[in-house]
PDB file of C-alpha atoms and ligand atoms in Angstrom:
ATOM      1  CA  MET A 801       0.034   0.229  -0.033  1.00  0.00           C
ATOM      2  CA  LYS A 802       1.149   3.604  -0.755  1.00  0.00           C
ATOM      3  CA  LYS A 803       2.516   5.616   2.173  1.00  0.00           C
ATOM      4  CA  ILE A 804       0.707   8.891   2.662  1.00  0.00           C
ATOM      5  CA  ILE A 805       2.195  12.464   3.746  1.00  0.00           C
ATOM      6  CA  ILE A 806      -0.380  15.194   4.253  1.00  0.00           C
ATOM      7  CA  SER A 807       1.013  18.514   4.770  1.00  0.00           C
ATOM      8  CA  ASN A 808      -1.544  20.976   6.841  1.00  0.00           C
ATOM      9  CA  LEU A 809      -0.624  24.719   6.256  1.00  0.00           C
ATOM     10  CA  LYS A 810      -3.323  25.723   8.726  1.00  0.00           C
ATOM     11  CA  MET A 811      -4.001  29.646   8.761  1.00  0.00           C
ATOM     12  CA  ASN A 812      -0.434  30.498   6.836  1.00  0.00           C
ATOM     13  CA  LYS A 813       1.044  32.090   4.030  1.00  0.00           C
ATOM     14  CA  ASN A 814      -0.043  35.404   2.284  1.00  0.00           C
ATOM     15  CA  PHE A 815      -0.373  35.104  -1.750  1.00  0.00           C
ATOM     16  CA  LYS A 816       3.153  35.761  -2.664  1.00  0.00           C
ATOM     17  CA  GLU A 817       4.544  33.447   0.229  1.00  0.00           C
ATOM     18  CA  PHE A 818       2.559  30.911  -1.249  1.00  0.00           C
ATOM     19  CA  ASP A 819       3.486  31.294  -4.751  1.00  0.00           C
ATOM     20  CA  SER A 820       7.316  31.065  -3.347  1.00  0.00           C
ATOM     21  CA  TYR A 821       6.349  27.970  -1.641  1.00  0.00           C
ATOM     22  CA  LEU A 822       4.891  26.084  -4.412  1.00  0.00           C
ATOM     23  CA  GLN A 823       7.968  27.083  -6.532  1.00  0.00           C
ATOM     24  CA  THR A 824      10.287  25.780  -4.046  1.00  0.00           C
ATOM     25  CA  LEU A 825       8.388  22.380  -3.805  1.00  0.00           C
ATOM     26  CA  LYS A 826       8.394  22.141  -7.286  1.00  0.00           C
ATOM     27  CA  SER A 827      12.040  22.354  -7.855  1.00  0.00           C
ATOM     28  CA  GLU A 828      12.944  20.633  -4.477  1.00  0.00           C
ATOM     29  CA  VAL A 829      10.770  17.487  -4.842  1.00  0.00           C
ATOM     30  CA  LYS A 830      12.440  14.970  -6.903  1.00  0.00           C
ATOM     31  CA  ASN A 831      10.944  11.460  -7.307  1.00  0.00           C
ATOM     32  CA  PHE A 832       8.246   9.983  -4.914  1.00  0.00           C
ATOM     33  CA  GLN A 833       6.247   7.116  -4.848  1.00  0.00           C
ATOM     34  CA  ASN A 834       3.412   8.131  -2.238  1.00  0.00           C
ATOM     35  CA  GLU A 835       0.455   9.968  -1.484  1.00  0.00           C
ATOM     36  CA  ILE A 836       1.357  13.460  -0.891  1.00  0.00           C
ATOM     37  CA  VAL A 837      -1.523  15.805  -0.071  1.00  0.00           C
ATOM     38  CA  LEU A 838      -1.303  19.513   0.245  1.00  0.00           C
ATOM     39  CA  CYS A 839      -3.943  21.120   2.357  1.00  0.00           C
ATOM     40  CA  PRO A 840      -3.402  24.784   1.869  1.00  0.00           C
ATOM     41  CA  SER A 841      -5.819  27.547   2.853  1.00  0.00           C
ATOM     42  CA  SER A 842      -9.111  27.143   0.856  1.00  0.00           C
ATOM     43  CA  ILE A 843      -8.074  30.587  -1.192  1.00  0.00           C
ATOM     44  CA  TYR A 844      -5.196  28.860  -2.878  1.00  0.00           C
ATOM     45  CA  LEU A 845      -7.276  25.403  -3.774  1.00  0.00           C
ATOM     46  CA  ASP A 846      -7.892  27.047  -7.179  1.00  0.00           C
ATOM     47  CA  LYS A 847      -4.600  27.833  -7.669  1.00  0.00           C
ATOM     48  CA  LEU A 848      -3.020  24.735  -6.485  1.00  0.00           C
ATOM     49  CA  PHE A 849      -5.516  23.240  -8.781  1.00  0.00           C
ATOM     50  CA  SER A 850      -4.414  24.784 -12.021  1.00  0.00           C
ATOM     51  CA  GLU A 851      -0.794  23.825 -11.356  1.00  0.00           C
ATOM     52  CA  LYS A 852      -1.514  20.733 -12.067  1.00  0.00           C
ATOM     53  CA  LEU A 853       1.208  19.136  -9.625  1.00  0.00           C
ATOM     54  CA  LYS A 854       1.519  15.568  -9.142  1.00  0.00           C
ATOM     55  CA  PHE A 855       0.425  16.258  -5.496  1.00  0.00           C
ATOM     56  CA  SER A 856      -3.230  15.585  -4.494  1.00  0.00           C
ATOM     57  CA  ILE A 857      -5.267  18.532  -3.096  1.00  0.00           C
ATOM     58  CA  GLY A 858      -7.019  18.382   0.001  1.00  0.00           C
ATOM     59  CA  ILE A 859      -9.251  20.962   2.324  1.00  0.00           C
ATOM     60  CA  GLN A 860      -8.566  21.804   5.478  1.00  0.00           C
ATOM     61  CA  ASP A 861     -12.165  21.184   6.831  1.00  0.00           C
ATOM     62  CA  ILE A 862     -15.466  21.161   5.076  1.00  0.00           C
ATOM     63  CA  ASP A 863     -18.718  22.032   6.427  1.00  0.00           C
ATOM     64  CA  HIS A 864     -21.447  19.557   8.002  1.00  0.00           C
ATOM     65  CA  ARG A 865     -24.078  20.269   5.042  1.00  0.00           C
ATOM     66  CA  ASN A 866     -24.042  20.476   1.215  1.00  0.00           C
ATOM     67  CA  GLN A 867     -25.203  23.821   0.658  1.00  0.00           C
ATOM     68  CA  GLY A 868     -27.215  27.188   2.511  1.00  0.00           C
ATOM     69  CA  ALA A 869     -27.111  29.886   5.151  1.00  0.00           C
ATOM     70  CA  ALA A 870     -23.416  29.176   6.631  1.00  0.00           C
ATOM     71  CA  THR A 871     -21.580  32.203   6.199  1.00  0.00           C
ATOM     72  CA  GLY A 872     -17.726  31.315   6.005  1.00  0.00           C
ATOM     73  CA  SER A 873     -18.004  28.058   5.479  1.00  0.00           C
ATOM     74  CA  ILE A 874     -17.041  25.737   2.274  1.00  0.00           C
ATOM     75  CA  SER A 875     -19.388  22.829   1.147  1.00  0.00           C
ATOM     76  CA  ALA A 876     -18.351  19.389  -0.100  1.00  0.00           C
ATOM     77  CA  THR A 877     -20.401  20.516  -3.433  1.00  0.00           C
ATOM     78  CA  GLN A 878     -18.261  23.444  -4.010  1.00  0.00           C
ATOM     79  CA  VAL A 879     -14.969  21.492  -4.058  1.00  0.00           C
ATOM     80  CA  LYS A 880     -16.037  18.125  -5.162  1.00  0.00           C
ATOM     81  CA  ASN A 881     -13.911  18.595  -8.589  1.00  0.00           C
ATOM     82  CA  ILE A 882     -10.716  20.233  -7.138  1.00  0.00           C
ATOM     83  CA  CYS A 883     -10.320  18.345  -3.637  1.00  0.00           C
ATOM     84  CA  GLU A 884      -9.588  14.575  -3.328  1.00  0.00           C
ATOM     85  CA  TYR A 885      -9.442  14.650   0.198  1.00  0.00           C
ATOM     86  CA  ALA A 886     -10.731  16.779   3.149  1.00  0.00           C
ATOM     87  CA  ILE A 887      -9.552  17.016   6.883  1.00  0.00           C
ATOM     88  CA  VAL A 888     -12.261  16.323   9.408  1.00  0.00           C
ATOM     89  CA  GLY A 889     -12.398  16.724  13.085  1.00  0.00           C
ATOM     90  CA  HIS A 890      -9.214  18.128  13.589  1.00  0.00           C
ATOM     91  CA  SER A 891      -8.594  19.074  17.331  1.00  0.00           C
ATOM     92  CA  GLU A 892      -8.299  22.802  16.373  1.00  0.00           C
ATOM     93  CA  ARG A 893     -11.876  22.587  15.087  1.00  0.00           C
ATOM     94  CA  ARG A 894     -12.898  20.289  18.109  1.00  0.00           C
ATOM     95  CA  GLU A 895     -11.444  22.923  20.303  1.00  0.00           C
ATOM     96  CA  VAL A 896     -11.819  26.247  18.875  1.00  0.00           C
ATOM     97  CA  PHE A 897     -15.051  25.697  16.700  1.00  0.00           C
ATOM     98  CA  LYS A 898     -16.764  23.225  19.242  1.00  0.00           C
ATOM     99  CA  GLU A 899     -17.409  20.926  16.683  1.00  0.00           C
ATOM    100  CA  HIS A 900     -18.577  17.587  18.134  1.00  0.00           C
ATOM    101  CA  ASN A 901     -18.640  13.865  16.840  1.00  0.00           C
ATOM    102  CA  GLN A 902     -22.402  14.178  15.389  1.00  0.00           C
ATOM    103  CA  MET A 903     -21.308  17.143  13.245  1.00  0.00           C
ATOM    104  CA  ILE A 904     -18.251  15.142  12.216  1.00  0.00           C
ATOM    105  CA  LYS A 905     -20.105  12.383  11.296  1.00  0.00           C
ATOM    106  CA  GLU A 906     -22.282  14.599   9.301  1.00  0.00           C
ATOM    107  CA  LYS A 907     -19.050  15.894   7.359  1.00  0.00           C
ATOM    108  CA  ILE A 908     -17.698  12.477   6.781  1.00  0.00           C
ATOM    109  CA  SER A 909     -21.067  11.732   4.701  1.00  0.00           C
ATOM    110  CA  ARG A 910     -20.742  15.012   2.710  1.00  0.00           C
ATOM    111  CA  CYS A 911     -17.423  13.865   2.082  1.00  0.00           C
ATOM    112  CA  TRP A 912     -18.455  10.456   0.679  1.00  0.00           C
ATOM    113  CA  GLU A 913     -21.543  11.771  -0.815  1.00  0.00           C
ATOM    114  CA  ASN A 914     -19.137  14.257  -2.983  1.00  0.00           C
ATOM    115  CA  GLU A 915     -16.316  11.701  -3.540  1.00  0.00           C
ATOM    116  CA  ILE A 916     -13.878  13.153  -1.182  1.00  0.00           C
ATOM    117  CA  THR A 917     -11.755  11.027   1.145  1.00  0.00           C
ATOM    118  CA  PRO A 918     -12.196  12.179   4.601  1.00  0.00           C
ATOM    119  CA  ILE A 919      -9.132  12.251   6.665  1.00  0.00           C
ATOM    120  CA  LEU A 920     -10.566  11.752  10.419  1.00  0.00           C
ATOM    121  CA  CYS A 921      -8.619  13.185  13.164  1.00  0.00           C
ATOM    122  CA  ILE A 922      -8.677  11.553  16.576  1.00  0.00           C
ATOM    123  CA  GLY A 923      -6.521  11.809  19.344  1.00  0.00           C
ATOM    124  CA  GLU A 924      -6.351  12.699  23.480  1.00  0.00           C
ATOM    125  CA  SER A 925      -5.819  15.427  25.307  1.00  0.00           C
ATOM    126  CA  LEU A 926      -2.754  15.454  27.919  1.00  0.00           C
ATOM    127  CA  LYS A 927      -5.431  15.126  30.527  1.00  0.00           C
ATOM    128  CA  ILE A 928      -6.551  12.073  29.395  1.00  0.00           C
ATOM    129  CA  ARG A 929      -3.010  10.441  28.590  1.00  0.00           C
ATOM    130  CA  GLU A 930      -2.119  11.091  32.202  1.00  0.00           C
ATOM    131  CA  LYS A 931      -5.138   8.429  33.259  1.00  0.00           C
ATOM    132  CA  GLY A 932      -3.419   5.739  31.584  1.00  0.00           C
ATOM    133  CA  ILE A 933      -4.156   3.518  28.489  1.00  0.00           C
ATOM    134  CA  GLU A 934      -7.804   2.261  29.380  1.00  0.00           C
ATOM    135  CA  GLU A 935      -9.167   6.102  29.428  1.00  0.00           C
ATOM    136  CA  ILE A 936      -7.295   6.516  26.339  1.00  0.00           C
ATOM    137  CA  LYS A 937      -8.771   3.543  24.593  1.00  0.00           C
ATOM    138  CA  LYS A 938     -12.418   4.822  25.959  1.00  0.00           C
ATOM    139  CA  HIS A 939     -11.670   8.030  24.343  1.00  0.00           C
ATOM    140  CA  LEU A 940     -10.538   7.103  20.836  1.00  0.00           C
ATOM    141  CA  PHE A 941     -13.042   4.433  20.650  1.00  0.00           C
ATOM    142  CA  SER A 942     -15.972   6.804  21.119  1.00  0.00           C
ATOM    143  CA  GLN A 943     -14.517   9.093  18.661  1.00  0.00           C
ATOM    144  CA  LEU A 944     -14.270   6.304  15.908  1.00  0.00           C
ATOM    145  CA  GLU A 945     -17.733   5.114  17.158  1.00  0.00           C
ATOM    146  CA  GLU A 946     -19.579   8.137  16.914  1.00  0.00           C
ATOM    147  CA  THR A 947     -18.059   9.401  13.557  1.00  0.00           C
ATOM    148  CA  LEU A 948     -18.328   6.052  11.957  1.00  0.00           C
ATOM    149  CA  ASN A 949     -20.434   3.430  13.479  1.00  0.00           C
ATOM    150  CA  PHE A 950     -23.879   3.045  11.246  1.00  0.00           C
ATOM    151  CA  ASN A 951     -22.465   5.593   8.822  1.00  0.00           C
ATOM    152  CA  ASP A 952     -24.107   4.210   6.213  1.00  0.00           C
ATOM    153  CA  ASN A 953     -22.205   3.766   2.629  1.00  0.00           C
ATOM    154  CA  PHE A 954     -18.567   2.949   4.271  1.00  0.00           C
ATOM    155  CA  GLN A 955     -16.061   4.324   1.860  1.00  0.00           C
ATOM    156  CA  ASP A 956     -12.646   5.465   1.564  1.00  0.00           C
ATOM    157  CA  ILE A 957     -11.379   7.380   4.892  1.00  0.00           C
ATOM    158  CA  ILE A 958      -7.827   7.912   6.317  1.00  0.00           C
ATOM    159  CA  ILE A 959      -7.536   7.838  10.024  1.00  0.00           C
ATOM    160  CA  ALA A 960      -4.690  10.468  11.331  1.00  0.00           C
ATOM    161  CA  TYR A 961      -4.084   9.979  14.909  1.00  0.00           C
ATOM    162  CA  GLU A 962      -3.110  13.044  16.538  1.00  0.00           C
ATOM    163  CA  PRO A 963      -2.837  13.287  20.390  1.00  0.00           C
ATOM    164  CA  ILE A 964      -3.443  16.941  21.193  1.00  0.00           C
ATOM    165  CA  TRP A 965      -0.307  17.054  23.580  1.00  0.00           C
ATOM    166  CA  ALA A 966       1.847  16.646  20.557  1.00  0.00           C
ATOM    167  CA  ILE A 967       0.026  19.102  18.064  1.00  0.00           C
ATOM    168  CA  GLY A 968       2.522  21.880  17.668  1.00  0.00           C
ATOM    169  CA  THR A 969       4.179  21.368  21.116  1.00  0.00           C
ATOM    170  CA  GLY A 970       7.933  20.030  19.356  1.00  0.00           C
ATOM    171  CA  LEU A 971       6.916  17.024  21.638  1.00  0.00           C
ATOM    172  CA  SER A 972       5.963  13.695  19.564  1.00  0.00           C
ATOM    173  CA  ALA A 973       4.889  10.738  20.889  1.00  0.00           C
ATOM    174  CA  THR A 974       7.056   8.022  20.827  1.00  0.00           C
ATOM    175  CA  ASN A 975       7.036   5.019  18.662  1.00  0.00           C
ATOM    176  CA  ASN A 976       6.146   2.823  21.766  1.00  0.00           C
ATOM    177  CA  GLN A 977       2.899   5.038  22.379  1.00  0.00           C
ATOM    178  CA  ILE A 978       1.719   5.292  18.705  1.00  0.00           C
ATOM    179  CA  LEU A 979       2.192   1.306  18.114  1.00  0.00           C
ATOM    180  CA  GLU A 980      -0.143   0.663  21.521  1.00  0.00           C
ATOM    181  CA  VAL A 981      -2.482   3.258  19.938  1.00  0.00           C
ATOM    182  CA  LEU A 982      -2.378   1.730  16.194  1.00  0.00           C
ATOM    183  CA  GLU A 983      -3.406  -1.495  17.710  1.00  0.00           C
ATOM    184  CA  ILE A 984      -6.396   0.228  19.910  1.00  0.00           C
ATOM    185  CA  ILE A 985      -7.650   2.081  16.586  1.00  0.00           C
ATOM    186  CA  SER A 986      -7.107  -1.522  14.160  1.00  0.00           C
ATOM    187  CA  GLU A 987      -9.225  -2.923  16.988  1.00  0.00           C
ATOM    188  CA  LYS A 988     -12.265  -0.913  16.570  1.00  0.00           C
ATOM    189  CA  LEU A 989     -11.933  -0.311  12.831  1.00  0.00           C
ATOM    190  CA  SER A 990     -12.377  -4.133  12.485  1.00  0.00           C
ATOM    191  CA  LEU A 991     -15.602  -4.208  14.381  1.00  0.00           C
ATOM    192  CA  ILE A 992     -17.285  -0.889  12.411  1.00  0.00           C
ATOM    193  CA  SER A 993     -16.108  -1.543   8.941  1.00  0.00           C
ATOM    194  CA  ASN A 994     -15.575  -4.872   6.589  1.00  0.00           C
ATOM    195  CA  THR A 995     -12.893  -2.292   4.614  1.00  0.00           C
ATOM    196  CA  LYS A 996      -9.437  -3.591   5.149  1.00  0.00           C
ATOM    197  CA  ASN A 997      -6.678  -1.669   5.019  1.00  0.00           C
ATOM    198  CA  ILE A 998      -7.828   2.036   6.080  1.00  0.00           C
ATOM    199  CA  PRO A 999      -4.819   3.840   6.284  1.00  0.00           C
ATOM    200  CA  VAL A1000      -3.879   5.157   9.889  1.00  0.00           C
ATOM    201  CA  LEU A1001      -1.415   8.114   9.994  1.00  0.00           C
ATOM    202  CA  TYR A1002       0.263   9.675  12.861  1.00  0.00           C
ATOM    203  CA  GLY A1003       0.456  13.919  13.359  1.00  0.00           C
ATOM    204  CA  GLY A1004       2.201  15.473  16.038  1.00  0.00           C
ATOM    205  CA  SER A1005       5.183  17.393  15.713  1.00  0.00           C
ATOM    206  CA  VAL A1006       6.528  15.232  12.686  1.00  0.00           C
ATOM    207  CA  ASN A1007       9.627  16.891  11.326  1.00  0.00           C
ATOM    208  CA  LEU A1008      13.077  16.519   9.932  1.00  0.00           C
ATOM    209  CA  ASP A1009      14.740  15.005  12.865  1.00  0.00           C
ATOM    210  CA  ASN A1010      12.329  12.364  13.858  1.00  0.00           C
ATOM    211  CA  PHE A1011      10.609  11.442  10.862  1.00  0.00           C
ATOM    212  CA  LYS A1012      12.862   8.630   9.997  1.00  0.00           C
ATOM    213  CA  ASP A1013      12.924   7.110  13.201  1.00  0.00           C
ATOM    214  CA  LEU A1014       9.124   7.284  13.389  1.00  0.00           C
ATOM    215  CA  GLN A1015       8.755   5.595   9.892  1.00  0.00           C
ATOM    216  CA  LYS A1016      10.001   2.542  11.710  1.00  0.00           C
ATOM    217  CA  ILE A1017       6.605   1.710  13.150  1.00  0.00           C
ATOM    218  CA  SER A1018       5.059  -0.968  11.268  1.00  0.00           C
ATOM    219  CA  ASN A1019       1.493  -0.741  10.042  1.00  0.00           C
ATOM    220  CA  LEU A1020       1.751   3.063  10.231  1.00  0.00           C
ATOM    221  CA  SER A1021       0.560   4.362   6.886  1.00  0.00           C
ATOM    222  CA  GLY A1022       2.308   7.761   6.904  1.00  0.00           C
ATOM    223  CA  PHE A1023       2.137  11.318   8.555  1.00  0.00           C
ATOM    224  CA  LEU A1024       0.110  14.424   8.811  1.00  0.00           C
ATOM    225  CA  ILE A1025       2.563  17.075   9.466  1.00  0.00           C
ATOM    226  CA  GLY A1026       1.948  20.768  10.366  1.00  0.00           C
ATOM    227  CA  SER A1027       4.580  23.038  11.390  1.00  0.00           C
ATOM    228  CA  ALA A1028       7.436  21.403   9.467  1.00  0.00           C
ATOM    229  CA  SER A1029       5.142  21.504   6.580  1.00  0.00           C
ATOM    230  CA  LEU A1030       5.313  25.439   6.483  1.00  0.00           C
ATOM    231  CA  ASP A1031       8.843  25.231   5.297  1.00  0.00           C
ATOM    232  CA  PRO A1032       8.923  23.767   1.803  1.00  0.00           C
ATOM    233  CA  ASN A1033      12.678  22.755   1.994  1.00  0.00           C
ATOM    234  CA  SER A1034      11.968  20.761   5.355  1.00  0.00           C
ATOM    235  CA  LEU A1035       8.918  19.243   3.458  1.00  0.00           C
ATOM    236  CA  SER A1036      10.687  18.712   0.207  1.00  0.00           C
ATOM    237  CA  LYS A1037      13.483  16.605   1.950  1.00  0.00           C
ATOM    238  CA  ILE A1038      10.709  14.894   4.120  1.00  0.00           C
ATOM    239  CA  ILE A1039       8.837  13.725   1.050  1.00  0.00           C
ATOM    240  CA  ASN A1040      12.262  12.874  -1.031  1.00  0.00           C
ATOM    241  CA  ASP A1041      13.271  10.675   1.732  1.00  0.00           C
ATOM    242  CA  PHE A1042      10.204   8.986   2.862  1.00  0.00           C
TER     243      PHE A1042
HETATM  244  C1  PEP B2516      -1.667  19.309  13.085  1.00  0.00           C
HETATM  245  O1  PEP B2516      -2.000  20.182  13.475  1.00  0.00           O
HETATM  246  O2  PEP B2516      -2.527  18.399  12.495  1.00  0.00           O
HETATM  247  C2  PEP B2516      -0.212  18.746  13.334  1.00  0.00           C
HETATM  248  C3  PEP B2516      -0.007  17.580  13.219  1.00  0.00           C
HETATM  249  O3  PEP B2516       0.800  20.019  13.586  1.00  0.00           O
HETATM  250  P1  PEP B2516       2.417  19.481  14.004  1.00  0.00           P
HETATM  251  O4  PEP B2516       3.168  18.963  13.015  1.00  0.00           O
HETATM  252  O5  PEP B2516       2.744  21.092  14.067  1.00  0.00           O
HETATM  253  O6  PEP B2516       2.325  19.193  15.143  1.00  0.00           O
END
């Protein structure tokens, strides 16, 4: 199975910076066999699409409805011909915008209706991590059950395990911590879906210094990268060496 690298640029880069970001990626990324997904701000999706690069395009979030009175939102119906992927359930959306599992479940359905593969982010807070593995399991199980269980018409999906305490902190989870959680996730996924080989990625302070070591984790399908993907030289090196 192809490995996957997703870059989440979040609310970064002005027009000029994004332009130069793309130029650097174009010149620095050499050969890659993997699936590379760029998720820039939505204002750049059309530009990225028209560049016709070999990278796939993802949107950083999607509305839970297909159209209507939703000021500032973007629907899956609007980007279905541009984006192959959509991040849903990112911890920043859950925390800042108070998005809950039921809404995230609806976002997943909107993705599937519009032939977009959802990248479902799940992960525990530091408080839960400190309570031990049984609490972590309970939390991840409920995030998966409440967004995927009985979600009719189960289709392609990518799961990104992103412990909240590791996002943007420079403190990545260890290989053993990730391995332990991968087992928990696959146990639940096998109960929820008959679909085999659902890719599970890790996200949380992946960078040039640690990605080689994290790559050793068996059954891990790739990475979701935030901060380190802002520097196109770092991202290119990770892509080239992955
Ligand atoms: C993220 O925001 O999804 C993320 C993984 O960020 P970072 O790589 O900066 O931890």
